[in-house]
Structure formats: C-alpha cells, structure tokens
Coordinates of C-alpha atoms in Angstrom, one line a residue:
X229 CA -77.7 -21.3 -81.9
X230 CA -77.7 -23.7 -79.0
X231 CA -74.4 -22.4 -77.8
X232 CA -75.7 -18.8 -77.9
X233 CA -78.8 -19.8 -76.0
X234 CA -76.7 -21.6 -73.4
X235 CA -74.4 -18.5 -73.1
X236 CA -77.5 -16.2 -72.6
X237 CA -78.7 -18.5 -69.8
X238 CA -75.2 -18.3 -68.3
X239 CA -75.4 -14.5 -68.4
X240 CA -78.8 -14.7 -66.6
X241 CA -77.2 -16.7 -63.8
X242 CA -73.9 -14.8 -63.7
X243 CA -75.7 -11.4 -63.4
X244 CA -77.5 -12.4 -60.2
X245 CA -76.4 -10.1 -57.3
X246 CA -74.5 -12.8 -55.4
X247 CA -72.5 -14.0 -58.5
X248 CA -71.8 -10.4 -59.4
X249 CA -70.4 -9.9 -56.0
X250 CA -68.1 -12.9 -56.2
X251 CA -67.0 -11.8 -59.7
X252 CA -66.1 -8.3 -58.3
X253 CA -64.3 -9.9 -55.3
X254 CA -62.4 -12.2 -57.6
X255 CA -61.2 -9.5 -59.9
X256 CA -60.3 -7.3 -57.0
X257 CA -58.3 -10.0 -55.3
X258 CA -56.7 -11.2 -58.5
X259 CA -55.5 -7.7 -59.3
X260 CA -54.1 -7.3 -55.8
X261 CA -52.2 -10.6 -55.8
X262 CA -51.0 -9.9 -59.3
X263 CA -49.7 -6.5 -58.2
X264 CA -47.8 -7.9 -55.2
X265 CA -44.5 -9.5 -56.4
X266 CA -44.1 -13.1 -55.3
X267 CA -47.9 -13.8 -55.0
X268 CA -49.8 -14.9 -58.0
X269 CA -53.3 -16.4 -58.9
X270 CA -52.2 -20.0 -58.3
X271 CA -51.2 -19.2 -54.7
X272 CA -54.3 -17.1 -54.1
X273 CA -56.7 -19.8 -55.3
X274 CA -54.8 -22.5 -53.4
X275 CA -55.1 -20.5 -50.2
X276 CA -58.9 -20.0 -50.8
X277 CA -59.7 -23.6 -51.6
X278 CA -60.5 -24.5 -48.0
X279 CA -62.7 -21.5 -47.6
X280 CA -64.9 -22.6 -50.6
X281 CA -66.2 -25.8 -49.1
X282 CA -69.3 -24.1 -47.8
X283 CA -69.8 -22.0 -51.0
X284 CA -71.9 -22.7 -54.0
X285 CA -69.7 -24.3 -56.7
X286 CA -70.7 -21.7 -59.4
X287 CA -69.9 -18.8 -57.1
X288 CA -66.5 -20.2 -56.1
X289 CA -65.6 -20.9 -59.7
X290 CA -66.7 -17.4 -60.8
X291 CA -64.4 -16.0 -58.0
X292 CA -61.5 -18.2 -59.1
X293 CA -61.9 -17.2 -62.7
X294 CA -61.9 -13.5 -61.6
X295 CA -58.7 -14.1 -59.6
X296 CA -57.1 -15.7 -62.6
X297 CA -57.9 -12.9 -65.1
X298 CA -57.2 -10.2 -62.5
X299 CA -53.8 -11.8 -61.6
X300 CA -52.8 -11.9 -65.3
X301 CA -53.4 -8.2 -65.5
X302 CA -52.2 -7.1 -62.1
X303 CA -48.6 -8.2 -62.7
X304 CA -48.2 -5.5 -65.3
X305 CA -48.4 -2.8 -62.6
X306 CA -45.2 -3.9 -60.9
X307 CA -43.5 -4.4 -64.2
X308 CA -44.3 -0.8 -65.2
X309 CA -43.9 1.0 -61.8
X310 CA -41.2 -1.2 -60.2
X311 CA -39.5 -3.0 -63.1
X312 CA -40.2 -6.2 -61.1
X313 CA -42.7 -8.5 -62.8
X314 CA -45.3 -9.8 -60.5
X315 CA -46.0 -12.6 -63.0
X316 CA -43.7 -14.4 -65.3
X317 CA -45.9 -13.5 -68.2
X318 CA -45.3 -9.8 -67.6
X319 CA -41.5 -9.9 -68.0
X320 CA -41.7 -8.5 -71.5
X321 CA -44.0 -5.7 -70.3
X322 CA -41.3 -4.5 -68.0
X323 CA -38.9 -3.9 -70.9
X324 CA -40.8 -1.0 -72.4
X325 CA -43.3 -0.3 -69.6
X326 CA -40.8 0.8 -67.0
X327 CA -39.0 2.9 -69.5
X328 CA -42.3 4.7 -70.3
X329 CA -42.8 5.2 -66.5
X330 CA -39.3 6.7 -66.0
X331 CA -40.1 9.0 -68.9
X332 CA -43.2 10.3 -67.1
X333 CA -45.6 8.2 -69.2
X334 CA -46.6 5.6 -66.5
X335 CA -50.3 6.6 -66.9
X336 CA -50.3 5.8 -70.6
X337 CA -48.4 2.5 -70.0
X338 CA -50.9 1.4 -67.4
X339 CA -53.9 2.5 -69.6
X340 CA -52.7 0.5 -72.6
X341 CA -52.1 -2.5 -70.4
X342 CA -55.6 -2.3 -68.9
X343 CA -57.4 -1.7 -72.2
X344 CA -55.4 -4.2 -74.0
X345 CA -56.1 -6.8 -71.3
X346 CA -59.8 -6.0 -71.6
X347 CA -59.9 -6.4 -75.4
X348 CA -57.8 -9.5 -75.5
X349 CA -59.6 -11.1 -72.7
X350 CA -63.0 -10.5 -74.3
X351 CA -61.9 -11.8 -77.7
X352 CA -60.2 -14.8 -76.0
X353 CA -63.3 -15.6 -74.1
X354 CA -65.4 -15.4 -77.3
X355 CA -63.0 -17.9 -78.9
X356 CA -63.4 -20.1 -75.8
X357 CA -67.2 -20.0 -76.4
X358 CA -66.7 -20.9 -80.1
X359 CA -64.2 -23.7 -79.8
X360 CA -64.8 -25.3 -76.4
X361 CA -68.0 -27.1 -77.4
X362 CA -66.4 -28.3 -80.7
X363 CA -63.4 -29.7 -78.8
X364 CA -65.7 -31.3 -76.2
X365 CA -67.8 -33.0 -78.9
X366 CA -64.6 -34.4 -80.5
X367 CA -63.3 -35.6 -77.2
X368 CA -66.4 -37.6 -76.5
X369 CA -65.5 -39.9 -79.5
X370 CA -62.0 -40.7 -78.1
X371 CA -61.3 -43.9 -76.3
X372 CA -59.1 -44.7 -73.3
X373 CA -55.9 -45.1 -75.5
X374 CA -56.2 -41.6 -76.9
X375 CA -56.9 -40.1 -73.5
X376 CA -53.9 -41.9 -72.1
X377 CA -51.8 -40.5 -74.9
X378 CA -53.1 -36.9 -74.4
X379 CA -52.4 -37.0 -70.7
X380 CA -48.9 -38.3 -71.3
X381 CA -48.4 -35.6 -73.9
X382 CA -49.4 -32.9 -71.4
X383 CA -47.1 -34.3 -68.7
X384 CA -44.1 -34.7 -71.0
X385 CA -44.4 -31.4 -72.9
X386 CA -44.8 -29.4 -69.7
X387 CA -41.9 -31.2 -68.1
X388 CA -39.6 -31.1 -71.0
X389 CA -39.7 -27.3 -71.5
X390 CA -39.7 -26.1 -67.8
X391 CA -36.5 -25.8 -65.8
X392 CA -32.9 -25.4 -66.7
X393 CA -32.7 -29.1 -67.7
X394 CA -35.0 -31.9 -68.7
X395 CA -33.6 -34.0 -65.9
X396 CA -34.8 -31.5 -63.3
X397 CA -38.2 -31.4 -65.0
X398 CA -38.7 -35.1 -65.0
X399 CA -37.4 -35.3 -61.4
X400 CA -40.2 -32.9 -60.4
X401 CA -42.7 -35.0 -62.4
X402 CA -41.5 -38.2 -60.7
X403 CA -42.1 -36.6 -57.3
X404 CA -45.6 -35.5 -58.3
X405 CA -46.5 -39.0 -59.6
X406 CA -45.2 -40.6 -56.4
X407 CA -47.3 -38.2 -54.3
X408 CA -50.3 -39.1 -56.5
X409 CA -49.8 -42.8 -55.8
X410 CA -49.9 -42.5 -52.1
X411 CA -53.0 -44.2 -50.6
X412 CA -55.2 -47.2 -51.5
X413 CA -55.0 -48.8 -54.9
X414 CA -58.4 -48.3 -56.5
X415 CA -58.4 -51.8 -58.1
X416 CA -56.7 -54.1 -55.6
X417 CA -57.4 -52.2 -52.5
X418 CA -53.8 -52.5 -51.3
X419 CA -52.0 -49.6 -49.6
X420 CA -49.3 -47.9 -51.6
X421 CA -46.5 -45.7 -50.1
X422 CA -48.2 -45.3 -46.8
X423 CA -45.3 -46.8 -44.8
X424 CA -47.7 -48.1 -42.1
X425 CA -49.1 -44.7 -41.4
X426 CA -52.8 -45.1 -41.4
X427 CA -53.9 -41.5 -42.2
X428 CA -52.1 -41.8 -45.5
X429 CA -54.4 -44.6 -46.7
X430 CA -56.9 -42.1 -48.1
X431 CA -54.2 -40.4 -50.0
X432 CA -52.8 -36.9 -49.8
X433 CA -55.4 -34.2 -50.1
X434 CA -54.7 -32.1 -53.2
X435 CA -55.6 -28.9 -51.3
X436 CA -52.9 -29.6 -48.7
X437 CA -50.4 -30.4 -51.4
X438 CA -51.2 -27.2 -53.4
X439 CA -51.1 -24.9 -50.4
X440 CA -47.9 -26.5 -49.2
X441 CA -46.1 -26.2 -52.5
X442 CA -47.3 -22.8 -53.5
X443 CA -47.7 -20.9 -50.2
X444 CA -45.4 -22.6 -47.7
X445 CA -42.6 -23.3 -50.2
X446 CA -42.7 -19.8 -51.6
X447 CA -42.9 -18.1 -48.2
X448 CA -39.9 -20.1 -46.9
X449 CA -37.9 -19.2 -50.1
X450 CA -38.7 -15.6 -49.7
X451 CA -37.8 -15.7 -46.0
X452 CA -34.4 -17.2 -46.9
X453 CA -33.6 -14.3 -49.3
X454 CA -35.5 -11.5 -47.6
X455 CA -34.0 -8.1 -47.7
X456 CA -35.5 -5.1 -46.0
X457 CA -34.5 -2.7 -48.7
X458 CA -37.5 -0.4 -49.3
X459 CA -38.9 -0.4 -52.8
X460 CA -39.2 2.8 -54.7
X461 CA -42.3 3.0 -56.9
X462 CA -43.0 5.6 -59.6
X463 CA -46.0 7.8 -58.7
X464 CA -48.9 7.6 -61.1
X465 CA -52.2 9.4 -61.6
X466 CA -55.3 8.1 -63.2
X467 CA -54.3 6.2 -66.4
X468 CA -55.3 7.8 -69.7
X469 CA -54.3 7.6 -73.4
X470 CA -54.1 10.2 -76.1
X471 CA -55.2 9.9 -79.7
X472 CA -51.7 9.0 -80.9
X473 CA -51.4 6.3 -78.2
X474 CA -54.7 4.7 -79.3
X475 CA -53.5 4.8 -82.9
X476 CA -50.3 3.0 -82.0
X477 CA -51.9 0.4 -79.7
X478 CA -55.0 -1.0 -81.4
X479 CA -53.1 -3.2 -83.9
X480 CA -50.7 -4.6 -81.3
X481 CA -53.7 -5.5 -79.1
X482 CA -55.2 -7.6 -82.0
X483 CA -51.9 -9.2 -82.9
X484 CA -51.1 -10.0 -79.3
X485 CA -54.6 -11.7 -79.0
X486 CA -53.8 -13.8 -82.1
X487 CA -50.6 -15.0 -80.4
X488 CA -52.0 -15.5 -76.9
X489 CA -55.1 -17.7 -77.3
X490 CA -53.6 -20.7 -79.3
X491 CA -50.5 -20.8 -77.2
X492 CA -52.5 -20.7 -74.0
X493 CA -54.5 -23.8 -75.2
X494 CA -51.3 -25.8 -75.9
X495 CA -49.6 -27.9 -73.2
X496 CA -46.6 -26.0 -72.0
X497 CA -47.6 -23.1 -74.2
X498 CA -48.3 -20.7 -71.4
X499 CA -48.2 -16.9 -71.7
X500 CA -44.5 -16.4 -71.8
X501 CA -43.9 -17.6 -75.4
X502 CA -46.7 -15.5 -77.0
X503 CA -45.7 -12.3 -75.1
X504 CA -42.1 -12.7 -76.3
X505 CA -43.3 -13.4 -79.9
X506 CA -45.6 -10.4 -79.7
X507 CA -42.8 -8.1 -78.6
X508 CA -40.5 -9.3 -81.4
X509 CA -43.3 -8.8 -83.9
X510 CA -44.2 -5.3 -82.8
X511 CA -40.5 -4.3 -82.9
X512 CA -40.3 -5.5 -86.5
X513 CA -43.5 -3.9 -87.6
X514 CA -43.3 -0.7 -85.7
X515 CA -42.9 2.6 -87.5
X516 CA -40.9 3.8 -84.6
X517 CA -38.3 1.0 -84.1
X518 CA -35.9 3.4 -82.5
X519 CA -38.2 3.8 -79.5
X520 CA -37.9 0.1 -78.6
X521 CA -35.7 -0.2 -75.5
X522 CA -36.6 3.4 -74.6
X523 CA -40.3 3.2 -73.9
X524 CA -42.3 2.1 -77.0
X525 CA -46.0 1.8 -76.2
X526 CA -46.4 -1.0 -78.7
X527 CA -44.0 -3.1 -76.5
X528 CA -46.6 -2.8 -73.7
X529 CA -49.8 -3.2 -75.7
X530 CA -48.9 -6.3 -77.7
X531 CA -47.4 -8.5 -74.9
X532 CA -50.2 -7.5 -72.4
X533 CA -52.9 -8.5 -74.9
X534 CA -51.1 -11.8 -75.5
X535 CA -50.8 -12.3 -71.8
X536 CA -54.6 -12.1 -71.1
X537 CA -55.7 -13.9 -74.3
X538 CA -53.6 -16.9 -73.2
X539 CA -55.6 -17.0 -70.0
X540 CA -58.8 -17.8 -72.0
X541 CA -56.9 -20.2 -74.1
X542 CA -55.7 -22.1 -71.0
X543 CA -59.3 -22.7 -69.9
X544 CA -60.2 -24.5 -73.2
X545 CA -58.2 -27.8 -72.5
X546 CA -59.0 -27.6 -68.8
X547 CA -62.8 -27.6 -69.3
X548 CA -63.0 -29.8 -72.4
X549 CA -60.3 -32.4 -71.7
X550 CA -59.6 -32.0 -68.0
X551 CA -56.0 -31.0 -68.8
X552 CA -54.5 -28.0 -67.1
X553 CA -51.7 -26.3 -68.9
X554 CA -50.4 -24.1 -66.1
X555 CA -50.4 -24.0 -62.3
X556 CA -53.5 -21.8 -61.9
X557 CA -55.6 -24.1 -64.1
X558 CA -54.3 -27.1 -62.2
X559 CA -55.5 -25.7 -58.9
X560 CA -58.9 -24.8 -60.4
X561 CA -59.1 -28.4 -61.7
X562 CA -58.3 -29.6 -58.2
X563 CA -61.3 -27.6 -56.9
X564 CA -63.6 -29.2 -59.4
X565 CA -62.4 -32.7 -58.4
X566 CA -62.9 -31.8 -54.7
X567 CA -66.5 -30.9 -55.5
X568 CA -67.1 -34.2 -57.1
X569 CA -67.2 -32.8 -60.6
X570 CA -65.4 -34.8 -63.3
X571 CA -63.6 -32.5 -65.7
X572 CA -63.6 -33.6 -69.3
X573 CA -65.7 -33.7 -72.5
X574 CA -68.9 -34.7 -70.5
X575 CA -68.7 -31.6 -68.4
X576 CA -70.6 -29.7 -71.0
X577 CA -73.4 -32.3 -70.8
X578 CA -73.3 -33.0 -67.1
X579 CA -72.8 -29.5 -65.7
X580 CA -74.0 -27.0 -68.4
X581 CA -75.4 -24.5 -66.0
X582 CA -72.2 -24.3 -64.0
X583 CA -70.0 -24.2 -67.1
X584 CA -71.8 -21.5 -69.0
X585 CA -72.3 -19.4 -65.9
X586 CA -68.6 -19.4 -65.4
X587 CA -67.9 -18.6 -69.1
X588 CA -70.4 -15.7 -69.0
X589 CA -68.8 -14.4 -65.8
X590 CA -65.5 -14.1 -67.7
X591 CA -67.0 -11.5 -70.0
X592 CA -68.4 -9.7 -66.9
X593 CA -65.0 -10.0 -65.1
X594 CA -63.2 -8.5 -68.0
X595 CA -65.5 -5.4 -67.9
X596 CA -65.0 -5.2 -64.2
X597 CA -61.3 -5.4 -64.6
X598 CA -61.3 -2.3 -66.8
X599 CA -63.7 -0.4 -64.5
X600 CA -61.6 -1.2 -61.4
X601 CA -58.1 -0.8 -62.7
X602 CA -58.3 2.5 -64.5
X603 CA -59.3 4.6 -61.5
X604 CA -57.6 2.5 -58.8
X605 CA -54.1 2.3 -60.4
X606 CA -52.6 4.7 -57.7
X607 CA -54.0 2.5 -55.0
X608 CA -52.4 -0.6 -56.5
X609 CA -49.1 1.3 -56.5
X610 CA -49.4 1.8 -52.7
X611 CA -49.8 -1.9 -52.2
X612 CA -46.2 -2.4 -53.2
X613 CA -45.1 -0.7 -50.0
X614 CA -46.4 -3.4 -47.7
X615 CA -43.4 -4.8 -45.8
X616 CA -42.5 -8.3 -46.9
X617 CA -42.3 -9.8 -43.4
X618 CA -45.9 -8.8 -42.6
X619 CA -47.1 -10.0 -46.0
X620 CA -45.6 -13.5 -45.8
X621 CA -46.3 -14.1 -42.2
X622 CA -49.9 -13.5 -43.1
X623 CA -49.6 -16.0 -45.9
X624 CA -48.1 -18.6 -43.6
X625 CA -50.9 -18.1 -41.1
X626 CA -53.7 -18.4 -43.6
X627 CA -52.1 -21.4 -45.3
X628 CA -51.8 -23.3 -42.0
X629 CA -55.4 -22.4 -41.1
X630 CA -56.7 -23.4 -44.5
X631 CA -54.9 -26.7 -44.6
X632 CA -56.1 -27.6 -41.1
X633 CA -59.7 -26.7 -42.0
X634 CA -59.8 -29.2 -44.8
X635 CA -60.1 -32.3 -42.7
X636 CA -59.6 -30.9 -39.1
X637 CA -56.7 -33.3 -38.7
X638 CA -53.3 -32.5 -37.1
X639 CA -51.8 -34.9 -39.6
X640 CA -52.4 -32.4 -42.4
X641 CA -50.3 -29.8 -40.6
X642 CA -47.4 -32.2 -40.5
X643 CA -47.9 -33.0 -44.2
X644 CA -48.1 -29.3 -44.9
X645 CA -44.7 -28.6 -43.3
X646 CA -43.1 -31.6 -45.0
X647 CA -44.4 -30.9 -48.5
X648 CA -43.7 -27.1 -47.9
X649 CA -40.1 -28.0 -47.1
X650 CA -40.0 -30.0 -50.3
X651 CA -41.3 -27.0 -52.3
X652 CA -38.5 -24.9 -50.7
X653 CA -35.9 -27.5 -51.7
X654 CA -37.2 -27.6 -55.2
X655 CA -36.8 -23.9 -55.6
X656 CA -33.4 -24.0 -54.1
X657 CA -32.2 -26.6 -56.6
X658 CA -34.0 -25.3 -59.6
X659 CA -36.7 -27.9 -60.0
X660 CA -39.9 -26.5 -61.6
X661 CA -43.0 -26.9 -59.4
X662 CA -45.6 -27.2 -62.2
X663 CA -44.7 -30.8 -63.3
X664 CA -45.1 -31.9 -59.7
X665 CA -48.6 -30.4 -59.4
X666 CA -49.6 -31.9 -62.8
X667 CA -48.2 -35.2 -61.7
X668 CA -50.3 -35.2 -58.5
X669 CA -53.5 -34.3 -60.4
X670 CA -53.2 -36.0 -63.7
X671 CA -51.1 -39.0 -62.5
X672 CA -54.0 -40.9 -60.9
X673 CA -56.3 -40.2 -63.9
X674 CA -53.7 -41.3 -66.3
X675 CA -53.3 -44.5 -64.3
X676 CA -57.0 -45.1 -64.6
X677 CA -56.9 -44.6 -68.4
X678 CA -53.9 -46.9 -68.7
X679 CA -55.6 -49.7 -66.8
X680 CA -58.7 -49.4 -68.9
X681 CA -56.6 -49.5 -72.0
X682 CA -54.8 -52.6 -70.9
X683 CA -58.0 -54.3 -69.8
X684 CA -59.6 -53.7 -73.2
X685 CA -56.5 -55.2 -74.9
X686 CA -56.3 -58.2 -72.5
X687 CA -53.0 -56.9 -71.2
X688 CA -51.4 -56.4 -74.6
X689 CA -49.1 -53.3 -74.9
X690 CA -50.3 -52.9 -78.5
X691 CA -53.6 -51.7 -77.0
X692 CA -51.9 -48.4 -76.3
X693 CA -51.6 -47.8 -80.0
X694 CA -55.2 -49.0 -80.8
X695 CA -56.4 -45.7 -82.1
X696 CA -55.0 -43.5 -84.9
X697 CA -55.1 -40.4 -82.7
X698 CA -53.1 -42.2 -80.0
X699 CA -50.4 -43.1 -82.6
X700 CA -50.2 -39.5 -83.8
X701 CA -49.8 -38.2 -80.3
X702 CA -47.0 -40.7 -79.5
X703 CA -45.2 -39.5 -82.6
X704 CA -45.5 -35.9 -81.3
X705 CA -44.2 -37.0 -77.9
X706 CA -41.2 -38.6 -79.6
X707 CA -40.5 -35.4 -81.6
X708 CA -40.7 -33.3 -78.5
X709 CA -38.2 -35.5 -76.7
X710 CA -35.8 -36.1 -79.7
X711 CA -35.9 -32.7 -81.5
X712 CA -33.3 -31.0 -79.3
X713 CA -31.0 -34.0 -79.6
X714 CA -31.4 -34.1 -83.4
X715 CA -30.9 -30.4 -83.7
X716 CA -27.7 -30.6 -81.7
X717 CA -26.4 -33.6 -83.8
X718 CA -27.1 -31.8 -87.0
X719 CA -25.3 -28.7 -85.9
X720 CA -22.4 -30.8 -84.7
X721 CA -22.2 -32.6 -88.1
X722 CA -22.1 -29.2 -89.8
X723 CA -19.2 -28.2 -87.6
X724 CA -20.9 -25.2 -86.0
X725 CA -21.2 -24.7 -82.3
X726 CA -24.8 -25.0 -81.2
X727 CA -25.9 -22.0 -79.2
X728 CA -27.5 -22.7 -75.8
X729 CA -31.2 -23.1 -76.1
X730 CA -33.0 -21.4 -73.2
X731 CA -36.6 -22.4 -73.0
X732 CA -39.0 -19.6 -72.3
X733 CA -40.2 -21.2 -69.2
X734 CA -42.2 -19.9 -66.4
X735 CA -39.7 -20.6 -63.7
X736 CA -40.0 -23.0 -60.8
X737 CA -43.7 -22.3 -60.8
X738 CA -46.3 -20.6 -63.0
X739 CA -47.8 -18.0 -60.9
X740 CA -46.4 -17.1 -57.4
X741 CA -42.8 -16.0 -57.1
X742 CA -41.7 -16.7 -60.6
X743 CA -39.5 -13.8 -61.0
X744 CA -39.5 -12.2 -57.6
X745 CA -38.7 -15.3 -55.7
X746 CA -36.4 -13.3 -53.5
X747 CA -37.1 -9.9 -52.1
X748 CA -35.8 -8.3 -55.3
X749 CA -36.0 -10.7 -58.3
X750 CA -32.8 -9.9 -60.1
X751 CA -30.7 -10.0 -57.0
X752 CA -32.0 -13.4 -56.1
X753 CA -31.4 -14.7 -59.6
X754 CA -27.7 -13.7 -59.5
X755 CA -27.2 -15.2 -56.0
X756 CA -28.7 -18.4 -57.3
X757 CA -27.7 -19.3 -60.9
X758 CA -29.9 -22.4 -60.9
X759 CA -33.0 -20.3 -60.3
X760 CA -31.8 -17.7 -62.8
X761 CA -31.9 -20.3 -65.5
X762 CA -35.6 -20.4 -65.3
X763 CA -36.4 -16.9 -66.2
X764 CA -37.6 -15.8 -69.5
X765 CA -34.8 -14.4 -71.7
X766 CA -35.3 -10.7 -72.3
X767 CA -34.7 -9.3 -75.8
X768 CA -33.0 -6.2 -74.6
X769 CA -31.0 -5.2 -71.5
X770 CA -33.0 -3.1 -69.1
X771 CA -31.6 -3.8 -65.7
X772 CA -31.1 -0.3 -64.2
X773 CA -32.5 -1.6 -60.9
X774 CA -29.8 -4.1 -60.2
X775 CA -28.0 -3.7 -56.9
X776 CA -24.6 -2.1 -56.9
X777 CA -23.4 -4.5 -54.3
X778 CA -24.0 -7.6 -56.3
X779 CA -21.0 -9.8 -57.3

C-alpha cells in the first residue's frame, strides 16, 4: 500500500504542466533519435547532459527517461521502412518488418510495433514498481564485500559477452578503469595518472568522456565511411491494424514482455537476446510458420515488445543497486552522480519524490509514445532523408559546445578531441565502448567498496569472501569466465568440432551507431570484418539492400 501511495504522489508531481512538457519533449526527441540511424538514446542524453545543469533534477530525469523509451521504439521505424536498424535491439524487427513494408503492409508493421511497445512498456514499468522496492530493501542489508562482488560481476559479464573476443572486451574495460583513476586519490590525496598536468587533478568529467566517446567517436567513424548514396524509404500512411492483425499480435506482445523485462535487469542481458528469443519462439508457435521470412506480423510484435520491456528492466538495477546494464543507463547514472545524488538502495529513502515522479512519468511517457507515433509515422519517415553531412556536423557542433559549457575550460576541448579519437580507434579495431563507459563510472565506486572491505578485514584478502552472497557471486563470475572454455574442451574430447559461438552483443556501443556505423550499415560491416563481428546474428537471410558493388 505504501508503494501505491508513493506512486500516486509521483503521478501528482509528474502530471504538473512543466513535467508533462518535458515528458512530451523527451518522447519526441527519443523517437527522432531512434529513427535516425547512427544516433541513439545514449548519444542524445550525453549531448543534453551539459544543458541540464540549470534544470530541475526531476524534470531532466523525466526527459531522459522519455528519450530512452522513445529511442527504443523509434529504431523500429528504420528497420521497417529502410531495413536499417536504428538501434541494435531492432535488428530482429527488420527481418519481418521490412518484408511487410515491401508487401504494402508498412502501416500494419508500424502499428503493431507502436502498440506492442506501449503494452510492453506499461507492463514492464508496473513490474519495475513491484520489484524495485523489494530489491532496494534487500540491497540495504548487503555489506561492502557483496557490493564489491556485484560491481565486479557487472563489469565482467558485460565485458565478457561484448565484442568479437573477450580480449577486446577486457582491453576496453582496462581503458575505462584507467580513465576513472585519473585525478587525486580519495584516501592518500596523491595525484594519479595526471602526468604533471594540473587540470587533470580533479579527474576527467564524466560528461566530457561520455560526449567524446558517443558523439565525437561516432561522428568521426561515420565521416570515415560516409557515402552520399541517397536512401530510399517506403512511403507509409497512418498506421492501423485489422481484426486479424490484432488476433495474431496480442499473444506475441505478452510473450515478448515476459522475455524482455528479466533480461533487461541482468548485467549484459540487454535487449538483443530477448528479441532474438522472442522471434524464435514466435516462429515455433505460429500457426503460419510459412510466413516467417516473408513478412509475418508475429515477428514484429514479439521482438518489439521484448525490446521495450527490457528498457524498464534496465532501470531496476540502475535505481536500486546503482549498476547500469547498458550505455543509456550508464549515462543516466552519470547524470545522477553529477547532481550529487548517490544511486543505490538508499535512493528510495533519500530521494523518494524524485524517484517516484520519474517512475510515474514512465507510464505517462508510454501513453505519449502511442499518441505521438501512430499519427506521426509519415513524418518520421521523412526524417530519414536528412543528408548525413548536415546531421553529423550538427552533432559535432553541439558536442563541442556542450563539453565546453561543463566547466568553461579550454582543456575540456582538448580532452574531448583526444577521447573522441580514442572512441574512433575503438570502433576501428572492434573494441566495444560499453565496458569503457562502465569502467569510468563503476570503477571508482568499486575501488571505494574494495578499500572498505579491506579496511574491515585489516587488509586480509579473505575479507572479500566475508559474506555468503559475495561467495555466490564470485562462483557465478568464475562460471561466466570458464564456461566457454569448459564447453570447448568437452566438445574437443567428444571429437566434434565446436561451432563458433557468436555472442548476441550490441556492437561497439549500445545505442548510437550500433548497426549503422557507416552510412549504410551492411556495407560498413563488410568493409570492416572486425566491426561486423559485433552485430547480432540474424535467424534468416534478408539482405536485399546490400550494395551490388561490394566485394
């Protein structure tokens, strides 16, 4: 009952005119950045971080949540109309959605994506309301050893499954941890990794790092592969669904939601795995299996529901444990830290008004998503015709302006360029970006928990295993790291050749530019095999849009 009362108070705050305006703005921006290939919610939020310093915290958080939910939906528009996913989580949507569009059923495909996103997002947010306080209450009882183990689990699991190899994932994590160590040691007061450069004594601002990695790095990568070939979108009217479409879609919506929420809450779960599982499930359960690969509406409904339900699941560990499971959540967590708010189990006690206002705004944002996207689908299709040079030159301008506005120091512009070049190099050599961002954000907090653990145990390493939960988590970490090796060894002993295991990862980053890192995603992947290794494996071939001049 207390939870329900708090939620009602959150609705009272979220329904004020100013918060409604920011929810509407966030949903609108989120859908726009989701529609435009190469731009995602993580990049959009990173670009807007400097602009939120003068805003109320609750209004900014409501806007960011709207951008996140809108971005998860918006990527389906490019998948359906252009066969180019704007988000990695909408890869599966492109398989059936584009075939439906080519068959003249683009309106139905967009409608089932929008309604499925609304239903899954609403159910997922309700599950967030139900489970988040329980997780927070449990987390309060945990000590420093358990927190240290959980943070280590988040870092290792995300790192182990992203990228074409674990070595590249851990290399990216090492870079992030090194960036997080720059500055003054919080205990001894000694400078670390500043190389005699005084401005680095305060550490690297997370806003500068996020903007550089997402915006600058992605813009440089796009520029390096930019082609001026005009895109051809399929025209669409106002989305609508017939009675038979409703009958075939409502069960996939519910099943997709059941897949999406728990996977979103897991470290490295993300939205790609549940969308793939949803597609496979619908293909097996469908009464029309012959339509799959030719435009089955179930293949759009289920994955889109899983996609949006995972967004609500992602917010559960971020709000209750302070652990982001994807890039967008990591940037939102950085915003809270910049505002002096400590994410974690005490957030529900220390900032209840802020938290429940944001959760209530998620319900409102879902309704706004449906109201906005059904009538405005033709407009979103026109956004795809914006020339890429204009689009990314604008991103570079706002990224530079935003980074300078953080501290009004020219040093930040130098750091922006250097870290942006690092982001470009990581994309070039196939290093995933998410482990770096998590290393920058979680690294200093994990160091704090590690020091507290060792202080409590008088420097004894055994203190790391001082709680049963910590021991259980370390066992899980060992299984995560050793399972692929054990599986390979077992198959070798059986005399069979082990097939290559391709992790359903999000690509070099979870959000901007995952699958459209070049001007046309598939062309870029074939030009760069390393980058291609990051894309989600598609269950069926559907690559009619590949260039004829490719190798």
